[in-house]
PDB file of C-alpha atoms in Angstrom:
ATOM      1  CA  MET A   1      -0.018  -0.011  -0.023  1.00 50.00           C
ATOM      2  CA  PRO A   2       1.096   3.544  -0.432  1.00 67.00           C
ATOM      3  CA  ALA A   3       2.859   4.712   2.772  1.00 88.00           C
ATOM      4  CA  ALA A   4       1.477   6.911   5.584  1.00 94.00           C
ATOM      5  CA  SER A   5       5.163   7.760   6.133  1.00 96.00           C
ATOM      6  CA  ALA A   6       5.259   9.445   2.816  1.00 95.00           C
ATOM      7  CA  SER A   7       2.399  11.821   3.859  1.00 96.00           C
ATOM      8  CA  LEU A   8       4.252  12.568   7.185  1.00 97.00           C
ATOM      9  CA  ALA A   9       7.609  13.111   5.422  1.00 96.00           C
ATOM     10  CA  VAL A  10       6.240  15.483   2.858  1.00 96.00           C
ATOM     11  CA  TRP A  11       3.839  17.454   5.217  1.00 96.00           C
ATOM     12  CA  GLY A  12       6.285  17.428   8.034  1.00 95.00           C
ATOM     13  CA  ALA A  13       8.978  19.026   5.784  1.00 94.00           C
ATOM     14  CA  ALA A  14       6.426  21.568   4.557  1.00 94.00           C
ATOM     15  CA  TRP A  15       5.484  22.354   8.210  1.00 93.00           C
ATOM     16  CA  ILE A  16       9.133  22.754   9.338  1.00 92.00           C
ATOM     17  CA  ALA A  17       9.817  25.053   6.314  1.00 91.00           C
ATOM     18  CA  GLY A  18       6.852  27.174   7.170  1.00 91.00           C
ATOM     19  CA  ALA A  19       4.970  26.182   3.995  1.00 91.00           C
ATOM     20  CA  ALA A  20       2.062  24.459   5.669  1.00 93.00           C
ATOM     21  CA  ALA A  21      -0.066  25.167   8.762  1.00 94.00           C
ATOM     22  CA  ALA A  22      -0.248  22.545  11.616  1.00 94.00           C
ATOM     23  CA  ASP A  23      -4.034  22.033  10.837  1.00 95.00           C
ATOM     24  CA  ASP A  24      -3.255  21.324   7.196  1.00 95.00           C
ATOM     25  CA  VAL A  25      -0.730  18.628   8.299  1.00 95.00           C
ATOM     26  CA  LEU A  26      -3.316  16.976  10.648  1.00 95.00           C
ATOM     27  CA  ASP A  27      -5.940  17.000   7.903  1.00 95.00           C
ATOM     28  CA  ALA A  28      -3.565  15.508   5.445  1.00 95.00           C
ATOM     29  CA  LEU A  29      -2.890  12.560   7.681  1.00 95.00           C
ATOM     30  CA  ALA A  30      -6.590  11.862   8.380  1.00 94.00           C
ATOM     31  CA  PRO A  31      -7.069   9.548   5.319  1.00 92.00           C
ATOM     32  CA  TRP A  32      -4.653   7.113   6.980  1.00 93.00           C
ATOM     33  CA  SER A  33      -6.613   6.741  10.258  1.00 94.00           C
ATOM     34  CA  GLU A  34      -9.488   8.151  12.255  1.00 92.00           C
ATOM     35  CA  ALA A  35      -6.972   8.859  15.094  1.00 95.00           C
ATOM     36  CA  HIS A  36      -3.272   9.184  15.559  1.00 96.00           C
ATOM     37  CA  ASP A  37      -1.012   9.243  18.595  1.00 96.00           C
ATOM     38  CA  VAL A  38       2.699   9.639  19.161  1.00 98.00           C
ATOM     39  CA  VAL A  39       5.085   7.836  21.664  1.00 98.00           C
ATOM     40  CA  ALA A  40       8.722   7.489  22.136  1.00 98.00           C
ATOM     41  CA  ALA A  41      10.292   4.211  21.415  1.00 97.00           C
ATOM     42  CA  ASP A  42      11.682   3.876  24.949  1.00 97.00           C
ATOM     43  CA  ALA A  43      12.485   5.647  28.198  1.00 97.00           C
ATOM     44  CA  GLY A  44      15.675   7.166  26.841  1.00 97.00           C
ATOM     45  CA  VAL A  45      13.908   8.655  23.729  1.00 97.00           C
ATOM     46  CA  ALA A  46      11.170   9.829  26.145  1.00 98.00           C
ATOM     47  CA  ALA A  47      13.646  11.732  28.235  1.00 97.00           C
ATOM     48  CA  GLU A  48      15.160  13.440  25.216  1.00 96.00           C
ATOM     49  CA  THR A  49      11.901  14.282  23.410  1.00 97.00           C
ATOM     50  CA  ASP A  50       9.258  14.665  26.176  1.00 96.00           C
ATOM     51  CA  LEU A  51       7.076  12.154  24.339  1.00 98.00           C
ATOM     52  CA  PRO A  52       5.307   9.580  26.454  1.00 97.00           C
ATOM     53  CA  THR A  53       6.697   5.980  26.678  1.00 97.00           C
ATOM     54  CA  PRO A  54       4.792   3.241  24.908  1.00 94.00           C
ATOM     55  CA  ASP A  55       3.110   2.036  28.136  1.00 93.00           C
ATOM     56  CA  ARG A  56       1.363   5.444  28.555  1.00 94.00           C
ATOM     57  CA  ALA A  57      -1.372   7.205  26.474  1.00 93.00           C
ATOM     58  CA  GLY A  58       0.115   8.610  23.290  1.00 94.00           C
ATOM     59  CA  ALA A  59       0.531  12.353  22.616  1.00 97.00           C
ATOM     60  CA  GLY A  60      -1.167  14.072  19.679  1.00 95.00           C
ATOM     61  CA  LEU A  61       0.415  14.607  16.286  1.00 95.00           C
ATOM     62  CA  ALA A  62       0.703  18.306  17.097  1.00 95.00           C
ATOM     63  CA  ALA A  63       3.326  17.371  19.670  1.00 96.00           C
ATOM     64  CA  LEU A  64       5.350  15.597  17.040  1.00 96.00           C
ATOM     65  CA  LEU A  65       5.142  18.575  14.740  1.00 95.00           C
ATOM     66  CA  VAL A  66       6.373  20.953  17.471  1.00 94.00           C
ATOM     67  CA  LEU A  67       9.185  18.516  18.277  1.00 96.00           C
ATOM     68  CA  LEU A  68      10.322  18.288  14.774  1.00 95.00           C
ATOM     69  CA  ARG A  69      10.466  22.018  14.239  1.00 93.00           C
ATOM     70  CA  ARG A  70      12.245  22.513  17.556  1.00 93.00           C
ATOM     71  CA  ARG A  71      14.868  19.808  16.783  1.00 93.00           C
ATOM     72  CA  CYS A  72      15.381  21.242  13.217  1.00 89.00           C
ATOM     73  CA  ALA A  73      15.645  24.877  14.367  1.00 77.00           C
ATOM     74  CA  GLY A  74      18.602  26.347  12.361  1.00 72.00           C
ATOM     75  CA  GLY A  75      19.413  22.953  10.911  1.00 73.00           C
ATOM     76  CA  GLU A  76      18.673  20.901   7.928  1.00 76.00           C
ATOM     77  CA  LEU A  77      15.243  21.048   6.396  1.00 82.00           C
ATOM     78  CA  ASP A  78      15.120  17.481   5.169  1.00 88.00           C
ATOM     79  CA  ALA A  79      12.661  14.539   5.326  1.00 94.00           C
ATOM     80  CA  ARG A  80      12.352  11.333   3.513  1.00 95.00           C
ATOM     81  CA  VAL A  81      10.434   8.091   3.421  1.00 95.00           C
ATOM     82  CA  VAL A  82      12.235   4.703   3.711  1.00 95.00           C
ATOM     83  CA  LEU A  83      10.433   1.552   2.488  1.00 95.00           C
ATOM     84  CA  PRO A  84      12.556  -1.326   3.733  1.00 94.00           C
ATOM     85  CA  VAL A  85      11.948  -5.013   3.045  1.00 93.00           C
ATOM     86  CA  ALA A  86      14.096  -8.010   3.989  1.00 92.00           C
ATOM     87  CA  GLY A  87      17.204  -7.764   1.774  1.00 89.00           C
ATOM     88  CA  ASP A  88      16.760  -4.047   1.041  1.00 90.00           C
ATOM     89  CA  VAL A  89      17.072  -1.628   3.837  1.00 92.00           C
ATOM     90  CA  ARG A  90      18.691   1.201   1.787  1.00 89.00           C
ATOM     91  CA  GLY A  91      18.525   4.449   3.647  1.00 91.00           C
ATOM     92  CA  LEU A  92      17.397   2.981   6.981  1.00 93.00           C
ATOM     93  CA  PRO A  93      19.358   4.239   9.931  1.00 93.00           C
ATOM     94  CA  GLY A  94      19.875   2.653  13.377  1.00 88.00           C
ATOM     95  CA  PRO A  95      19.300   1.840  16.207  1.00 92.00           C
ATOM     96  CA  GLU A  96      18.400  -1.768  15.895  1.00 94.00           C
ATOM     97  CA  THR A  97      14.934  -1.225  17.437  1.00 95.00           C
ATOM     98  CA  LEU A  98      14.131   1.182  14.629  1.00 97.00           C
ATOM     99  CA  ARG A  99      15.367  -1.179  11.955  1.00 96.00           C
ATOM    100  CA  THR A 100      13.277  -3.923  13.390  1.00 96.00           C
ATOM    101  CA  SER A 101      10.052  -1.936  13.624  1.00 96.00           C
ATOM    102  CA  ALA A 102      10.504  -0.223  10.299  1.00 97.00           C
ATOM    103  CA  LEU A 103      11.035  -3.643   8.621  1.00 96.00           C
ATOM    104  CA  THR A 104       7.866  -4.947  10.321  1.00 96.00           C
ATOM    105  CA  ALA A 105       5.898  -1.853   9.104  1.00 96.00           C
ATOM    106  CA  GLY A 106       7.560  -1.683   5.785  1.00 95.00           C
ATOM    107  CA  GLU A 107       8.030   2.058   6.137  1.00 96.00           C
ATOM    108  CA  CYS A 108       9.205   4.940   8.222  1.00 96.00           C
ATOM    109  CA  ALA A 109       9.643   8.667   7.998  1.00 97.00           C
ATOM    110  CA  VAL A 110      13.109  10.014   8.636  1.00 96.00           C
ATOM    111  CA  PHE A 111      13.901  13.589   9.547  1.00 96.00           C
ATOM    112  CA  PRO A 112      17.793  13.808   9.316  1.00 93.00           C
ATOM    113  CA  GLY A 113      18.026  17.453  10.572  1.00 92.00           C
ATOM    114  CA  ALA A 114      15.879  16.558  13.611  1.00 94.00           C
ATOM    115  CA  GLY A 115      17.641  13.303  14.336  1.00 95.00           C
ATOM    116  CA  LEU A 116      14.375  11.554  14.411  1.00 96.00           C
ATOM    117  CA  ALA A 117      12.718   8.674  12.586  1.00 97.00           C
ATOM    118  CA  VAL A 118       9.043   7.747  12.997  1.00 98.00           C
ATOM    119  CA  VAL A 119       7.401   4.454  12.435  1.00 98.00           C
ATOM    120  CA  PRO A 120       3.624   4.005  12.152  1.00 97.00           C
ATOM    121  CA  SER A 121       1.658   0.974  13.279  1.00 96.00           C
ATOM    122  CA  VAL A 122      -1.975   0.205  13.885  1.00 94.00           C
ATOM    123  CA  VAL A 123      -2.557  -0.364  17.592  1.00 92.00           C
ATOM    124  CA  ALA A 124      -6.400  -0.353  17.708  1.00 90.00           C
ATOM    125  CA  ASP A 125      -9.247  -0.159  15.284  1.00 91.00           C
ATOM    126  CA  GLY A 126      -9.003   3.353  13.862  1.00 91.00           C
ATOM    127  CA  VAL A 127      -5.840   4.327  15.757  1.00 94.00           C
ATOM    128  CA  LEU A 128      -2.458   4.721  14.065  1.00 96.00           C
ATOM    129  CA  ARG A 129       0.428   5.019  16.454  1.00 97.00           C
ATOM    130  CA  TRP A 130       3.631   6.839  15.442  1.00 98.00           C
ATOM    131  CA  THR A 131       6.730   5.670  17.467  1.00 98.00           C
ATOM    132  CA  ALA A 132       9.630   8.083  17.432  1.00 98.00           C
ATOM    133  CA  HIS A 133      13.245   6.927  17.467  1.00 98.00           C
ATOM    134  CA  VAL A 134      16.378   9.129  17.997  1.00 97.00           C
ATOM    135  CA  VAL A 135      18.934   8.645  15.227  1.00 96.00           C
ATOM    136  CA  ASP A 136      22.429   9.958  15.272  1.00 89.00           C
ATOM    137  CA  GLU A 137      23.523   9.266  11.714  1.00 88.00           C
ATOM    138  CA  VAL A 138      21.263   8.940   8.651  1.00 88.00           C
ATOM    139  CA  PRO A 139      22.604   7.018   5.652  1.00 87.00           C
ATOM    140  CA  PRO A 140      22.568   8.979   2.360  1.00 82.00           C
ATOM    141  CA  GLN A 141      19.706   8.508  -0.035  1.00 78.00           C
ATOM    142  CA  ALA A 142      20.613   5.374  -2.040  1.00 74.00           C
ATOM    143  CA  HIS A 143      17.796   5.306  -4.378  1.00 77.00           C
ATOM    144  CA  PRO A 144      17.877   6.646  -8.014  1.00 84.00           C
ATOM    145  CA  SER A 145      16.910  10.127  -9.044  1.00 90.00           C
ATOM    146  CA  LEU A 146      13.331  10.820  -9.940  1.00 93.00           C
ATOM    147  CA  THR A 147      14.160  10.634 -13.680  1.00 93.00           C
ATOM    148  CA  ASP A 148      15.851   7.276 -13.243  1.00 93.00           C
ATOM    149  CA  ALA A 149      13.206   5.902 -10.997  1.00 92.00           C
ATOM    150  CA  GLU A 150      10.513   6.763 -13.440  1.00 91.00           C
ATOM    151  CA  HIS A 151      12.444   5.179 -16.253  1.00 91.00           C
ATOM    152  CA  ASP A 152      13.131   2.020 -14.156  1.00 90.00           C
ATOM    153  CA  LEU A 153       9.455   1.633 -13.257  1.00 90.00           C
ATOM    154  CA  ARG A 154       8.351   1.900 -16.867  1.00 88.00           C
ATOM    155  CA  THR A 155      11.061  -0.521 -17.944  1.00 88.00           C
ATOM    156  CA  GLY A 156      10.276  -2.866 -15.141  1.00 83.00           C
ATOM    157  CA  VAL A 157       6.647  -3.101 -16.236  1.00 81.00           C
ATOM    158  CA  ARG A 158       7.671  -3.949 -19.854  1.00 80.00           C
ATOM    159  CA  GLU A 159      10.332  -6.571 -18.688  1.00 77.00           C
ATOM    160  CA  ALA A 160       8.047  -8.230 -16.182  1.00 74.00           C
ATOM    161  CA  ALA A 161       5.178  -8.555 -18.719  1.00 70.00           C
ATOM    162  CA  THR A 162       7.619 -10.074 -21.270  1.00 73.00           C
ATOM    163  CA  THR A 163       9.139 -12.447 -18.746  1.00 67.00           C
ATOM    164  CA  LEU A 164       5.691 -13.605 -17.498  1.00 64.00           C
ATOM    165  CA  ALA A 165       4.536 -14.159 -21.037  1.00 64.00           C
ATOM    166  CA  GLU A 166       7.622 -16.133 -21.859  1.00 59.00           C
ATOM    167  CA  MET A 167       7.015 -18.341 -18.916  1.00 55.00           C
ATOM    168  CA  ASP A 168       3.376 -18.726 -19.856  1.00 54.00           C
ATOM    169  CA  VAL A 169       2.166 -17.587 -16.410  1.00 50.00           C
ATOM    170  CA  ALA A 170       0.438 -14.445 -17.484  1.00 52.00           C
ATOM    171  CA  ARG A 171      -2.867 -15.632 -19.059  1.00 53.00           C
ATOM    172  CA  PRO A 172      -5.659 -13.103 -18.475  1.00 54.00           C
ATOM    173  CA  ARG A 173      -8.508 -13.886 -16.153  1.00 53.00           C
ATOM    174  CA  ALA A 174     -11.986 -12.540 -16.049  1.00 52.00           C
ATOM    175  CA  GLY A 175     -12.674  -9.389 -13.942  1.00 58.00           C
ATOM    176  CA  VAL A 176      -8.912  -8.502 -13.404  1.00 59.00           C
ATOM    177  CA  ARG A 177      -9.373  -4.932 -14.625  1.00 65.00           C
ATOM    178  CA  ASP A 178     -12.323  -4.327 -12.234  1.00 69.00           C
ATOM    179  CA  GLU A 179     -10.183  -5.974  -9.434  1.00 67.00           C
ATOM    180  CA  ILE A 180      -7.409  -3.564 -10.053  1.00 68.00           C
ATOM    181  CA  ALA A 181      -9.705  -0.546 -10.256  1.00 74.00           C
ATOM    182  CA  ALA A 182     -11.405  -1.490  -6.987  1.00 73.00           C
ATOM    183  CA  SER A 183      -8.029  -1.891  -5.253  1.00 69.00           C
ATOM    184  CA  LEU A 184      -6.994   1.562  -6.309  1.00 72.00           C
ATOM    185  CA  ARG A 185     -10.323   3.158  -5.090  1.00 76.00           C
ATOM    186  CA  ALA A 186     -10.019   1.379  -1.772  1.00 76.00           C
ATOM    187  CA  ARG A 187      -6.744   2.958  -0.932  1.00 75.00           C
ATOM    188  CA  PRO A 188      -6.244   6.011   1.163  1.00 78.00           C
ATOM    189  CA  GLN A 189      -6.310   9.184  -1.065  1.00 85.00           C
ATOM    190  CA  PRO A 190      -3.667  11.370   0.352  1.00 88.00           C
ATOM    191  CA  THR A 191      -3.415  15.150  -0.356  1.00 92.00           C
ATOM    192  CA  TRP A 192      -0.265  17.153  -0.907  1.00 95.00           C
ATOM    193  CA  PRO A 193       0.777  20.677  -0.009  1.00 95.00           C
ATOM    194  CA  ALA A 194       0.326  23.629  -2.309  1.00 93.00           C
ATOM    195  CA  GLY A 195       3.282  23.912  -4.502  1.00 91.00           C
ATOM    196  CA  THR A 196       3.895  20.188  -4.813  1.00 93.00           C
ATOM    197  CA  PRO A 197       5.254  19.636  -8.327  1.00 93.00           C
ATOM    198  CA  GLY A 198       3.281  17.627 -10.752  1.00 94.00           C
ATOM    199  CA  ARG A 199       5.889  15.162 -11.875  1.00 95.00           C
ATOM    200  CA  PRO A 200       6.370  13.545  -8.517  1.00 95.00           C
ATOM    201  CA  LEU A 201       2.566  13.160  -8.223  1.00 94.00           C
ATOM    202  CA  ARG A 202       2.383  11.420 -11.582  1.00 93.00           C
ATOM    203  CA  VAL A 203       5.107   9.052 -10.547  1.00 94.00           C
ATOM    204  CA  LEU A 204       3.435   8.328  -7.283  1.00 93.00           C
ATOM    205  CA  GLN A 205       0.101   7.671  -9.166  1.00 90.00           C
ATOM    206  CA  HIS A 206       1.879   5.281 -11.587  1.00 90.00           C
ATOM    207  CA  ALA A 207       3.596   3.431  -8.676  1.00 91.00           C
ATOM    208  CA  ASP A 208       0.192   3.004  -7.109  1.00 89.00           C
ATOM    209  CA  GLU A 209      -1.215   1.584 -10.347  1.00 86.00           C
ATOM    210  CA  VAL A 210       1.680  -0.816 -10.836  1.00 87.00           C
ATOM    211  CA  GLU A 211       1.424  -1.981  -7.221  1.00 86.00           C
ATOM    212  CA  ALA A 212      -2.371  -2.716  -7.745  1.00 83.00           C
ATOM    213  CA  ILE A 213      -1.351  -4.868 -10.768  1.00 79.00           C
ATOM    214  CA  LEU A 214       1.302  -6.604  -8.630  1.00 80.00           C
ATOM    215  CA  VAL A 215      -1.280  -7.497  -6.006  1.00 76.00           C
ATOM    216  CA  ALA A 216      -3.687  -8.805  -8.700  1.00 73.00           C
ATOM    217  CA  ALA A 217      -0.832 -10.844 -10.204  1.00 70.00           C
ATOM    218  CA  SER A 218       0.163 -12.297  -6.876  1.00 67.00           C
ATOM    219  CA  GLY A 219      -3.234 -13.755  -5.778  1.00 62.00           C
ATOM    220  CA  ASP A 220      -4.245 -17.362  -5.887  1.00 52.00           C
ATOM    221  CA  ASP A 221      -3.596 -18.583  -9.440  1.00 52.00           C
ATOM    222  CA  PRO A 222      -3.424 -15.069 -10.964  1.00 46.00           C
ATOM    223  CA  GLY A 223      -2.104 -15.184 -14.506  1.00 46.00           C
ATOM    224  CA  GLY A 224      -2.329 -18.900 -14.858  1.00 48.00           C
ATOM    225  CA  ALA A 225       0.436 -20.066 -12.599  1.00 45.00           C
ATOM    226  CA  LEU A 226      -0.877 -23.626 -12.047  1.00 54.00           C
ATOM    227  CA  THR A 227       2.035 -25.237 -10.185  1.00 66.00           C
ATOM    228  CA  SER A 228       4.101 -24.168  -7.184  1.00 71.00           C
ATOM    229  CA  ALA A 229       7.186 -23.969  -9.528  1.00 69.00           C
ATOM    230  CA  SER A 230       5.267 -21.536 -11.781  1.00 67.00           C
ATOM    231  CA  ALA A 231       4.147 -19.548  -8.784  1.00 68.00           C
ATOM    232  CA  LEU A 232       7.678 -19.307  -7.538  1.00 73.00           C
ATOM    233  CA  ALA A 233       8.898 -18.249 -10.976  1.00 71.00           C
ATOM    234  CA  ARG A 234       6.187 -15.600 -11.172  1.00 71.00           C
ATOM    235  CA  THR A 235       7.258 -14.242  -7.884  1.00 74.00           C
ATOM    236  CA  ASP A 236      10.950 -13.977  -8.939  1.00 76.00           C
ATOM    237  CA  ALA A 237       9.900 -12.202 -12.064  1.00 74.00           C
ATOM    238  CA  LEU A 238       7.829  -9.589 -10.232  1.00 81.00           C
ATOM    239  CA  ARG A 239      10.293  -8.948  -7.426  1.00 84.00           C
ATOM    240  CA  PRO A 240      12.309  -6.336  -9.472  1.00 85.00           C
ATOM    241  CA  LEU A 241       9.146  -4.534 -10.308  1.00 86.00           C
ATOM    242  CA  ALA A 242       8.143  -4.256  -6.599  1.00 89.00           C
ATOM    243  CA  THR A 243      11.571  -2.829  -5.940  1.00 91.00           C
ATOM    244  CA  ALA A 244      11.067  -0.309  -8.765  1.00 91.00           C
ATOM    245  CA  VAL A 245       7.733   0.719  -7.168  1.00 92.00           C
ATOM    246  CA  ARG A 246       9.456   1.314  -3.727  1.00 93.00           C
ATOM    247  CA  ALA A 247      12.302   3.294  -5.476  1.00 93.00           C
ATOM    248  CA  ALA A 248       9.842   5.417  -7.430  1.00 94.00           C
ATOM    249  CA  ARG A 249       7.964   6.417  -4.262  1.00 94.00           C
ATOM    250  CA  VAL A 250      11.154   7.270  -2.374  1.00 95.00           C
ATOM    251  CA  ALA A 251      12.346   9.320  -5.263  1.00 95.00           C
ATOM    252  CA  ALA A 252       9.042  11.119  -5.733  1.00 95.00           C
ATOM    253  CA  VAL A 253       8.949  12.035  -2.107  1.00 96.00           C
ATOM    254  CA  ALA A 254      12.523  13.221  -2.059  1.00 95.00           C
ATOM    255  CA  GLU A 255      11.927  15.482  -5.118  1.00 95.00           C
ATOM    256  CA  THR A 256       8.706  16.883  -3.457  1.00 95.00           C
ATOM    257  CA  VAL A 257      10.516  17.686  -0.225  1.00 95.00           C
ATOM    258  CA  ARG A 258      13.331  19.280  -2.149  1.00 93.00           C
ATOM    259  CA  VAL A 259      10.989  21.650  -3.952  1.00 93.00           C
ATOM    260  CA  LEU A 260       8.828  22.438  -0.969  1.00 93.00           C
ATOM    261  CA  THR A 261      11.902  23.305   1.442  1.00 90.00           C
ATOM    262  CA  ALA A 262      13.637  25.359  -1.330  1.00 88.00           C
ATOM    263  CA  ALA A 263      10.551  27.622  -1.833  1.00 63.00           C
TER     264      ALA A 263
END
């Protein structure tokens, strides 16, 4: 699914840069959950950030915004989304507790200038909890530029289609277009700050469409994969495309943050 962390990274950067009001940020995160709260990862982080520990009631998102701006005062106006999976943790900083929780969630928002990373997780029906971690060093962005990411995504679609056809595991099935359209409609529909450039938004939309196709192609006997060996071959063929989707999202967020914080 598209990442709540991407919304937090973009809107958080806009807030830090003075390009968005706090209420706008809170409204922009509403599609991801009816309610949000924020806690520190542990007692040490709580002492440094004044956020509550995980065993207490969480603070509101407004507390996180104030914390981000305070820790970024006079520093780097940067924010990024990291979308780690097993075997690909590019851009994911330590500590180990952060790496473990971010891998479990498949996402986190990182604010290098604030020395913070925040991981979302559903803790109750309608409640999304953001757990803040203090980070000392943030690895450089390791994903391609937006231009390269967009090219890789388009190329990946063509190559995956060709490979699946050659393996004869891509036979069409009835209703798949409706299934993909329904999947896209069911996703959260995030909004973006005024001044967000159009190209990153188009890349994000394309990434969503490709991911919906990937989900449809990975269901029970999607595309005619009738044996376990065929299913495994299909998974291997689609893995590079899933990587391209993540890279496209990371690059689109990075470009959006760059434009918003430079204004």
